[in-house]
XYZ file of N, CA, C and O in Angstrom:
592
model
N 15.239 -153.545 -24.478
C 13.915 -154.045 -24.176
C 13.368 -154.794 -25.377
O 13.395 -154.283 -26.497
N 12.882 -155.991 -25.160
C 12.301 -156.811 -26.223
C 10.809 -156.639 -26.260
O 10.138 -156.799 -25.244
N 10.304 -156.327 -27.409
C 8.852 -156.275 -27.622
C 8.487 -157.365 -28.627
O 9.215 -157.603 -29.590
N 7.349 -157.985 -28.394
C 6.895 -159.022 -29.332
C 5.451 -158.721 -29.738
O 4.722 -158.032 -29.035
N 5.097 -159.250 -30.898
C 3.737 -159.157 -31.405
C 3.350 -160.567 -31.821
O 4.116 -161.242 -32.516
N 2.201 -161.024 -31.374
C 1.708 -162.361 -31.708
C 0.286 -162.227 -32.288
O -0.462 -161.342 -31.881
N -0.051 -163.103 -33.186
C -1.395 -163.169 -33.726
C -1.622 -164.595 -34.252
O -0.682 -165.326 -34.509
N -2.882 -164.942 -34.360
C -3.209 -166.231 -34.983
C -4.217 -165.961 -36.080
O -5.180 -165.216 -35.897
N -3.963 -166.558 -37.238
C -4.875 -166.436 -38.367
C -5.194 -167.837 -38.874
O -4.454 -168.792 -38.599
N -6.294 -167.931 -39.560
C -6.654 -169.174 -40.227
C -6.341 -169.012 -41.695
O -6.779 -168.047 -42.335
N -5.540 -169.926 -42.234
C -5.202 -169.906 -43.644
C -5.727 -171.168 -44.299
O -5.961 -172.171 -43.625
N -5.885 -171.101 -45.601
C -6.296 -172.288 -46.359
C -5.059 -172.897 -47.003
O -4.311 -172.210 -47.701
N -4.816 -174.157 -46.695
C -3.716 -174.897 -47.290
C -4.258 -175.524 -48.572
O -5.150 -176.357 -48.536
N -3.744 -175.087 -49.713
C -4.221 -175.533 -51.009
C -3.366 -176.712 -51.474
O -2.303 -176.531 -52.082
N -3.819 -177.917 -51.174
C -3.069 -179.116 -51.493
C -3.088 -179.377 -53.000
O -2.088 -179.710 -53.620
N -4.271 -179.205 -53.595
C -4.461 -179.360 -55.033
C -5.710 -178.570 -55.404
O -6.339 -177.971 -54.566
N -6.064 -178.605 -56.686
C -7.292 -177.890 -57.115
C -8.517 -178.485 -56.460
O -9.501 -177.796 -56.243
N -8.456 -179.786 -56.127
C -9.607 -180.457 -55.534
C -9.570 -180.524 -54.014
O -10.582 -180.800 -53.384
N -8.425 -180.318 -53.402
C -8.282 -180.534 -51.974
C -7.644 -179.332 -51.292
O -6.557 -178.880 -51.670
N -8.336 -178.828 -50.278
C -7.782 -177.745 -49.455
C -8.415 -177.861 -48.070
O -9.469 -178.442 -47.909
N -7.708 -177.350 -47.088
C -8.282 -177.316 -45.746
C -7.700 -176.149 -44.976
O -6.632 -175.635 -45.294
N -8.457 -175.729 -43.972
C -8.072 -174.565 -43.173
C -7.192 -175.000 -42.004
O -7.453 -176.026 -41.395
N -6.147 -174.196 -41.737
C -5.248 -174.501 -40.647
C -4.947 -173.238 -39.842
O -4.954 -172.131 -40.390
N -4.668 -173.388 -38.560
C -4.246 -172.224 -37.779
C -2.767 -171.940 -38.034
O -1.961 -172.858 -38.151
N -2.457 -170.664 -38.097
C -1.060 -170.238 -38.300
C -0.794 -169.135 -37.287
O -1.520 -168.156 -37.203
N 0.267 -169.329 -36.517
C 0.689 -168.319 -35.550
C 1.656 -167.365 -36.235
O 2.607 -167.802 -36.862
N 1.391 -166.070 -36.094
C 2.285 -165.060 -36.609
C 3.057 -164.494 -35.455
O 2.512 -164.262 -34.382
N 4.346 -164.270 -35.671
C 5.165 -163.748 -34.572
C 6.159 -162.711 -35.068
O 6.665 -162.785 -36.195
N 6.402 -161.742 -34.203
C 7.384 -160.704 -34.468
C 8.103 -160.411 -33.160
O 7.456 -160.311 -32.103
N 9.404 -160.284 -33.213
C 10.203 -160.016 -32.022
C 11.178 -158.901 -32.358
O 11.928 -158.993 -33.337
N 11.185 -157.859 -31.538
C 12.046 -156.717 -31.820
C 13.527 -157.065 -31.766
O 14.360 -156.314 -32.256
N 13.872 -158.236 -31.194
C 15.271 -158.639 -31.183
C 15.718 -159.079 -32.579
O 16.911 -159.190 -32.834
N 14.777 -159.351 -33.472
C 15.052 -159.678 -34.877
C 14.078 -158.817 -35.704
O 13.104 -159.322 -36.267
N 14.323 -157.494 -35.730
C 13.310 -156.564 -36.224
C 13.008 -156.605 -37.722
O 12.012 -156.023 -38.139
N 13.789 -157.308 -38.477
C 13.551 -157.367 -39.927
C 12.702 -158.566 -40.341
O 12.321 -158.689 -41.489
N 12.427 -159.478 -39.392
C 11.778 -160.745 -39.742
C 10.429 -160.919 -39.078
O 10.153 -160.361 -38.022
N 9.597 -161.698 -39.740
C 8.356 -162.209 -39.155
C 8.451 -163.729 -39.192
O 9.179 -164.296 -40.007
N 7.705 -164.382 -38.302
C 7.695 -165.842 -38.271
C 6.258 -166.320 -38.410
O 5.347 -165.768 -37.799
N 6.091 -167.340 -39.240
C 4.805 -167.983 -39.412
C 4.987 -169.434 -38.954
O 5.846 -170.146 -39.478
N 4.178 -169.870 -37.998
C 4.209 -171.251 -37.549
C 2.937 -171.920 -38.008
O 1.835 -171.568 -37.568
N 3.093 -172.881 -38.920
C 1.968 -173.600 -39.522
C 1.687 -174.855 -38.721
O 2.591 -175.633 -38.423
N 0.404 -175.055 -38.400
C -0.019 -176.236 -37.646
C -0.804 -177.136 -38.586
O -2.030 -177.017 -38.713
N -0.065 -178.019 -39.263
C -0.683 -178.958 -40.196
C -1.162 -180.192 -39.451
O -0.465 -180.694 -38.549
N -2.332 -180.715 -39.787
C -2.855 -181.888 -39.092
C -1.906 -183.071 -39.185
O -1.377 -183.372 -40.253
N -1.653 -183.699 -38.048
C -0.826 -184.900 -38.016
C 0.672 -184.648 -38.080
O 1.434 -185.597 -38.074
N 1.105 -183.405 -38.184
C 2.522 -183.092 -38.247
C 2.916 -182.150 -37.129
O 2.079 -181.445 -36.568
N 4.196 -182.116 -36.852
C 4.703 -181.141 -35.886
C 4.599 -179.755 -36.526
O 4.677 -179.625 -37.748
N 4.419 -178.728 -35.719
C 4.372 -177.370 -36.284
C 5.648 -177.044 -37.044
O 6.739 -177.502 -36.692
N 5.475 -176.265 -38.115
C 6.603 -175.875 -38.957
C 6.667 -174.351 -38.963
O 5.660 -173.696 -39.229
N 7.842 -173.816 -38.652
C 8.020 -172.354 -38.581
C 8.889 -171.872 -39.728
O 9.951 -172.442 -39.987
N 8.417 -170.849 -40.391
C 9.170 -170.168 -41.448
C 9.407 -168.732 -41.009
O 8.482 -168.056 -40.523
N 10.607 -168.246 -41.193
C 10.944 -166.849 -40.927
C 11.350 -166.204 -42.252
O 12.083 -166.798 -43.046
N 10.827 -165.020 -42.476
C 11.204 -164.290 -43.692
C 11.036 -162.806 -43.432
O 10.542 -162.391 -42.386
N 11.457 -162.014 -44.366
C 11.484 -160.559 -44.193
C 10.086 -159.976 -44.011
O 9.166 -160.287 -44.776
N 9.979 -159.127 -43.032
C 8.701 -158.410 -42.794
C 8.344 -157.587 -44.024
O 7.180 -157.517 -44.415
N 9.345 -156.980 -44.645
C 9.084 -156.174 -45.834
C 8.555 -157.008 -46.990
O 7.729 -156.543 -47.774
N 8.973 -158.271 -47.102
C 8.456 -159.171 -48.127
C 6.953 -159.374 -47.923
O 6.184 -159.338 -48.889
N 6.537 -159.576 -46.691
C 5.103 -159.738 -46.409
C 4.334 -158.474 -46.800
O 3.297 -158.562 -47.460
N 4.856 -157.327 -46.440
C 4.203 -156.073 -46.790
C 4.097 -155.901 -48.290
O 3.037 -155.589 -48.839
N 5.200 -156.116 -48.994
C 5.209 -155.945 -50.456
C 4.261 -156.938 -51.135
O 3.590 -156.590 -52.096
N 4.197 -158.167 -50.612
C 3.362 -159.189 -51.215
C 1.868 -158.933 -51.102
O 1.072 -159.545 -51.801
N 1.482 -158.013 -50.240
C 0.050 -157.670 -50.135
C -0.438 -156.918 -51.356
O -1.619 -156.965 -51.703
N 0.462 -156.220 -52.037
C 0.033 -155.377 -53.172
C 0.603 -155.808 -54.517
O 0.087 -155.391 -55.549
N 1.660 -156.630 -54.508
C 2.271 -157.041 -55.777
C 3.002 -158.358 -55.574
O 3.438 -158.647 -54.468
N 3.168 -159.158 -56.616
C 3.937 -160.400 -56.456
C 5.348 -160.064 -55.969
O 6.019 -159.188 -56.514
N 5.772 -160.758 -54.917
C 7.065 -160.460 -54.291
C 7.730 -161.737 -53.841
O 7.074 -162.729 -53.527
N 9.029 -161.697 -53.799
C 9.803 -162.792 -53.258
C 10.645 -163.490 -54.317
O 10.275 -163.563 -55.472
N 11.788 -163.939 -53.853
C 12.695 -164.736 -54.659
C 13.098 -165.920 -53.808
O 13.126 -165.836 -52.576
N 13.427 -167.002 -54.395
C 13.871 -168.149 -53.622
C 12.728 -168.956 -53.052
O 11.782 -169.307 -53.762
N 12.777 -169.178 -51.733
C 11.854 -170.117 -51.094
C 10.486 -169.548 -50.719
O 9.573 -170.293 -50.448
N 10.359 -168.222 -50.664
C 9.098 -167.603 -50.221
C 8.603 -166.637 -51.299
O 9.346 -165.736 -51.718
N 7.379 -166.837 -51.729
C 6.725 -165.939 -52.686
C 5.374 -165.559 -52.126
O 4.622 -166.418 -51.666
N 5.056 -164.272 -52.196
C 3.770 -163.783 -51.711
C 3.188 -162.893 -52.795
O 3.890 -162.060 -53.372
N 1.887 -163.069 -53.071
C 1.242 -162.293 -54.124
C -0.216 -162.102 -53.793
O -0.860 -162.985 -53.188
N -0.790 -160.946 -54.178
C -2.222 -160.756 -53.970
C -3.031 -161.711 -54.826
O -2.628 -162.049 -55.949
N -4.156 -162.168 -54.315
C -5.017 -163.067 -55.078
C -5.743 -162.313 -56.196
O -6.116 -162.880 -57.199
N -5.963 -161.003 -55.994
C -6.666 -160.188 -56.956
C -5.888 -158.895 -57.175
O -5.455 -158.262 -56.219
N -5.719 -158.522 -58.432
C -5.017 -157.277 -58.739
C -5.909 -156.054 -58.520
O -5.419 -154.953 -58.356
N -7.240 -156.263 -58.498
C -8.185 -155.152 -58.404
C -8.359 -154.623 -56.977
O -8.506 -153.422 -56.775
N -8.371 -155.511 -55.989
C -8.600 -155.029 -54.627
C -7.874 -155.934 -53.620
O -7.578 -157.087 -53.896
N -7.614 -155.368 -52.483
C -6.920 -156.075 -51.423
C -7.914 -156.995 -50.703
O -8.809 -156.538 -50.003
N -7.780 -158.298 -50.937
C -8.690 -159.234 -50.271
C -7.912 -160.385 -49.673
O -7.797 -160.502 -48.448
N -7.347 -161.222 -50.488
C -6.574 -162.374 -50.050
C -5.194 -162.334 -50.684
O -4.974 -161.671 -51.696
N -4.278 -163.082 -50.080
C -2.949 -163.232 -50.655
C -2.590 -164.712 -50.704
O -3.097 -165.524 -49.917
N -1.735 -165.033 -51.662
C -1.175 -166.367 -51.757
C 0.227 -166.343 -51.177
O 0.990 -165.416 -51.466
N 0.552 -167.357 -50.382
C 1.887 -167.502 -49.844
C 2.390 -168.869 -50.296
O 1.804 -169.889 -49.948
N 3.466 -168.856 -51.087
C 4.044 -170.104 -51.578
C 5.393 -170.302 -50.905
O 6.253 -169.428 -50.942
N 5.537 -171.482 -50.283
C 6.791 -171.841 -49.620
C 7.371 -173.014 -50.369
O 6.667 -173.991 -50.668
N 8.654 -172.935 -50.679
C 9.310 -173.926 -51.512
C 10.592 -174.426 -50.828
O 11.393 -173.621 -50.358
N 10.768 -175.748 -50.757
C 12.013 -176.340 -50.302
C 12.402 -177.383 -51.327
O 11.729 -178.406 -51.451
N 13.445 -177.077 -52.072
C 13.845 -178.020 -53.139
C 12.704 -178.200 -54.104
O 12.122 -177.221 -54.592
N 12.330 -179.435 -54.378
C 11.238 -179.717 -55.299
C 9.882 -179.745 -54.626
O 8.862 -179.899 -55.286
N 9.836 -179.603 -53.324
C 8.576 -179.640 -52.575
C 8.091 -178.225 -52.301
O 8.876 -177.333 -51.960
N 6.778 -178.022 -52.432
C 6.217 -176.708 -52.163
C 4.875 -176.810 -51.494
O 4.236 -177.859 -51.500
N 4.459 -175.695 -50.910
C 3.146 -175.624 -50.269
C 2.568 -174.263 -50.587
O 3.281 -173.244 -50.608
N 1.269 -174.229 -50.864
C 0.582 -173.002 -51.218
C -0.526 -172.741 -50.202
O -1.344 -173.628 -49.909
N -0.555 -171.509 -49.678
C -1.540 -171.099 -48.698
C -2.244 -169.853 -49.188
O -1.668 -169.033 -49.894
N -3.515 -169.733 -48.797
C -4.292 -168.518 -49.091
C -4.698 -167.926 -47.746
O -5.214 -168.647 -46.878
N -4.454 -166.636 -47.604
C -4.785 -165.963 -46.344
C -5.531 -164.667 -46.620
O -5.302 -164.024 -47.645
N -6.398 -164.299 -45.700
C -7.041 -163.006 -45.799
C -6.017 -161.901 -45.595
O -5.162 -161.992 -44.714
N -6.095 -160.848 -46.384
C -5.158 -159.747 -46.266
C -5.377 -158.934 -45.001
O -4.420 -158.460 -44.388
N -6.622 -158.781 -44.591
C -6.940 -157.915 -43.436
C -6.200 -158.319 -42.165
O -5.606 -157.468 -41.512
N -6.197 -159.607 -41.746
C -5.454 -159.925 -40.536
C -3.940 -159.758 -40.689
O -3.245 -159.447 -39.724
N -3.442 -159.932 -41.894
C -2.009 -159.723 -42.129
C -1.660 -158.251 -42.022
O -0.634 -157.873 -41.440
N -2.537 -157.387 -42.566
C -2.336 -155.942 -42.456
C -2.380 -155.511 -40.988
O -1.550 -154.725 -40.530
N -3.340 -156.053 -40.240
C -3.452 -155.698 -38.813
C -2.196 -156.146 -38.051
O -1.673 -155.415 -37.213
N -1.673 -157.326 -38.369
C -0.443 -157.809 -37.743
C 0.733 -156.888 -38.080
O 1.475 -156.478 -37.197
N 0.871 -156.549 -39.364
C 1.960 -155.660 -39.757
C 1.828 -154.285 -39.126
O 2.852 -153.684 -38.749
N 0.613 -153.805 -38.961
C 0.405 -152.521 -38.308
C 0.912 -152.570 -36.859
O 1.572 -151.653 -36.386
N 0.632 -153.671 -36.188
C 1.104 -153.824 -34.801
C 2.625 -153.911 -34.743
O 3.252 -153.371 -33.826
N 3.253 -154.583 -35.723
C 4.725 -154.657 -35.724
C 5.317 -153.288 -36.011
O 6.371 -152.939 -35.484
N 4.621 -152.495 -36.805
C 5.116 -151.149 -37.154
C 5.120 -150.238 -35.936
O 5.936 -149.313 -35.856
N 4.241 -150.495 -34.992
C 4.240 -149.701 -33.743
C 5.444 -150.051 -32.875
O 5.930 -149.207 -32.125
N 5.935 -151.271 -32.973
C 7.116 -151.685 -32.224
C 8.380 -151.176 -32.903
O 9.275 -150.649 -32.256
N 8.454 -151.370 -34.227
C 9.613 -150.952 -35.009
C 9.127 -150.459 -36.367
O 8.824 -151.272 -37.227
N 9.008 -149.154 -36.534
C 8.544 -148.640 -37.828
C 9.420 -149.145 -38.971
O 10.630 -149.227 -38.854
N 8.770 -149.496 -40.082
C 9.512 -149.954 -41.251
C 10.521 -148.894 -41.643
O 10.215 -147.715 -41.690
N 11.726 -149.343 -41.909
C 12.803 -148.445 -42.256
C 13.607 -147.964 -41.055
O 14.663 -147.366 -41.208
N 13.082 -148.205 -39.854
C 13.775 -147.776 -38.635
C 14.104 -148.964 -37.722
O 14.302 -148.790 -36.527
N 14.148 -150.155 -38.303
C 14.385 -151.367 -37.505
C 15.715 -151.275 -36.754
O 15.812 -151.765 -35.625
N 16.710 -150.672 -37.365
C 18.019 -150.586 -36.727
C 17.971 -149.855 -35.383
O 18.771 -150.109 -34.502
N 16.980 -148.998 -35.197
C 16.898 -148.233 -33.946
C 16.367 -149.066 -32.781
O 16.586 -148.694 -31.631
N 15.714 -150.202 -33.052
C 15.202 -151.033 -31.959
C 16.040 -152.276 -31.745
O 15.929 -152.927 -30.717
N 16.850 -152.616 -32.725
C 17.649 -153.833 -32.613
C 18.799 -153.618 -31.646
O 19.474 -152.605 -31.678
N 18.997 -154.582 -30.785
C 20.113 -154.534 -29.859
C 21.134 -155.575 -30.330
O 21.283 -156.627 -29.738
N 21.788 -155.238 -31.443
C 22.704 -156.180 -32.044
C 23.909 -156.496 -31.153
O 24.416 -157.602 -31.144
N 24.358 -155.524 -30.365
C 25.463 -155.773 -29.456
C 25.080 -156.823 -28.419
O 25.853 -157.734 -28.118
N 23.854 -156.722 -27.886
C 23.388 -157.706 -26.912
C 23.275 -159.100 -27.568
O 23.717 -160.083 -26.996
N 22.691 -159.146 -28.752
C 22.525 -160.430 -29.452
C 23.866 -161.058 -29.755
O 24.046 -162.274 -29.591
N 24.845 -160.273 -30.198
C 26.166 -160.785 -30.492
C 26.823 -161.293 -29.217
O 27.394 -162.387 -29.198
N 26.729 -160.542 -28.125
C 27.319 -160.967 -26.867
C 26.664 -162.261 -26.378
O 27.363 -163.168 -25.896
N 25.349 -162.372 -26.501
C 24.644 -163.597 -26.076
C 25.086 -164.786 -26.914
O 25.305 -165.889 -26.388
N 25.219 -164.585 -28.216
C 25.643 -165.686 -29.094
C 27.072 -166.110 -28.760
O 27.370 -167.307 -28.695
N 27.968 -165.147 -28.542
C 29.341 -165.484 -28.182
C 29.409 -166.203 -26.835
O 30.151 -167.174 -26.678
N 28.639 -165.741 -25.864
C 28.596 -166.409 -24.559
C 28.143 -167.849 -24.712
O 28.693 -168.752 -24.075
N 27.147 -168.066 -25.535
C 26.623 -169.414 -25.746
C 27.674 -170.304 -26.393
O 27.843 -171.448 -25.999
N 28.360 -169.773 -27.374
C 29.400 -170.553 -28.063
C 30.532 -170.882 -27.099
O 31.005 -172.015 -27.014
N 30.954 -169.892 -26.334
C 32.035 -170.100 -25.385
C 31.651 -171.054 -24.256
O 32.500 -171.700 -23.654
N 30.343 -171.132 -23.985
C 29.867 -172.053 -22.937
C 29.753 -173.468 -23.453
O 29.345 -174.374 -22.725
N 30.097 -173.694 -24.718
C 30.108 -175.053 -25.256
C 28.852 -175.433 -26.016
O 28.621 -176.589 -26.286
N 28.018 -174.472 -26.347
C 26.818 -174.739 -27.140
C 27.074 -174.213 -28.543
O 26.749 -173.076 -28.841
N 27.662 -175.015 -29.443
C 28.079 -174.552 -30.748
C 26.962 -174.085 -31.659
O 27.197 -173.405 -32.633
N 25.729 -174.439 -31.347
C 24.624 -174.005 -32.192
C 24.183 -172.591 -31.871
O 23.295 -172.052 -32.514
N 24.755 -172.004 -30.837
C 24.404 -170.634 -30.494
C 23.054 -170.510 -29.821
O 22.458 -169.447 -29.797
N 22.559 -171.593 -29.257
C 21.249 -171.562 -28.615
C 21.422 -171.260 -27.122
O 22.219 -171.915 -26.465
N 20.708 -170.311 -26.630
C 20.724 -170.029 -25.198
C 19.829 -171.001 -24.456
O 18.792 -171.408 -24.968
N 20.210 -171.341 -23.302
C 19.425 -172.302 -22.486
C 18.534 -171.540 -21.535
O 18.563 -171.680 -20.347
N 17.649 -170.723 -22.051
C 16.729 -170.092 -21.159
C 16.530 -168.730 -21.506
O 16.068 -167.817 -21.427
């Protein structure tokens, strides 16, 4: 059985010290991929961009600087839980967002009801996912995408 959690938050896209604007971001969690969360950013004038990263990284980043590689999350204040910074990096290009911690905590709480942290393996149906991917490949779709 697949369970999903969806939420929408407003984040501030920090373009520079002088320029920032608020954008809607869809948060998503699917028990078929229980270790990941997805953020879909809706930037003005561009197609939506989706990033997937570890749910545990998001949780850790609420209280301490976390992340290696392309995704870094850190609290805006060391004294109290208020906002977090989310930095996304691709090569030499990066984007910095500021989000309220409260809606992220609420989202994580809802995902924890679907798959408690540390128990993700109990909700994942890896055999089903593997069978679906193999069926897709054998059907001639080399990207492993199901058609429906």
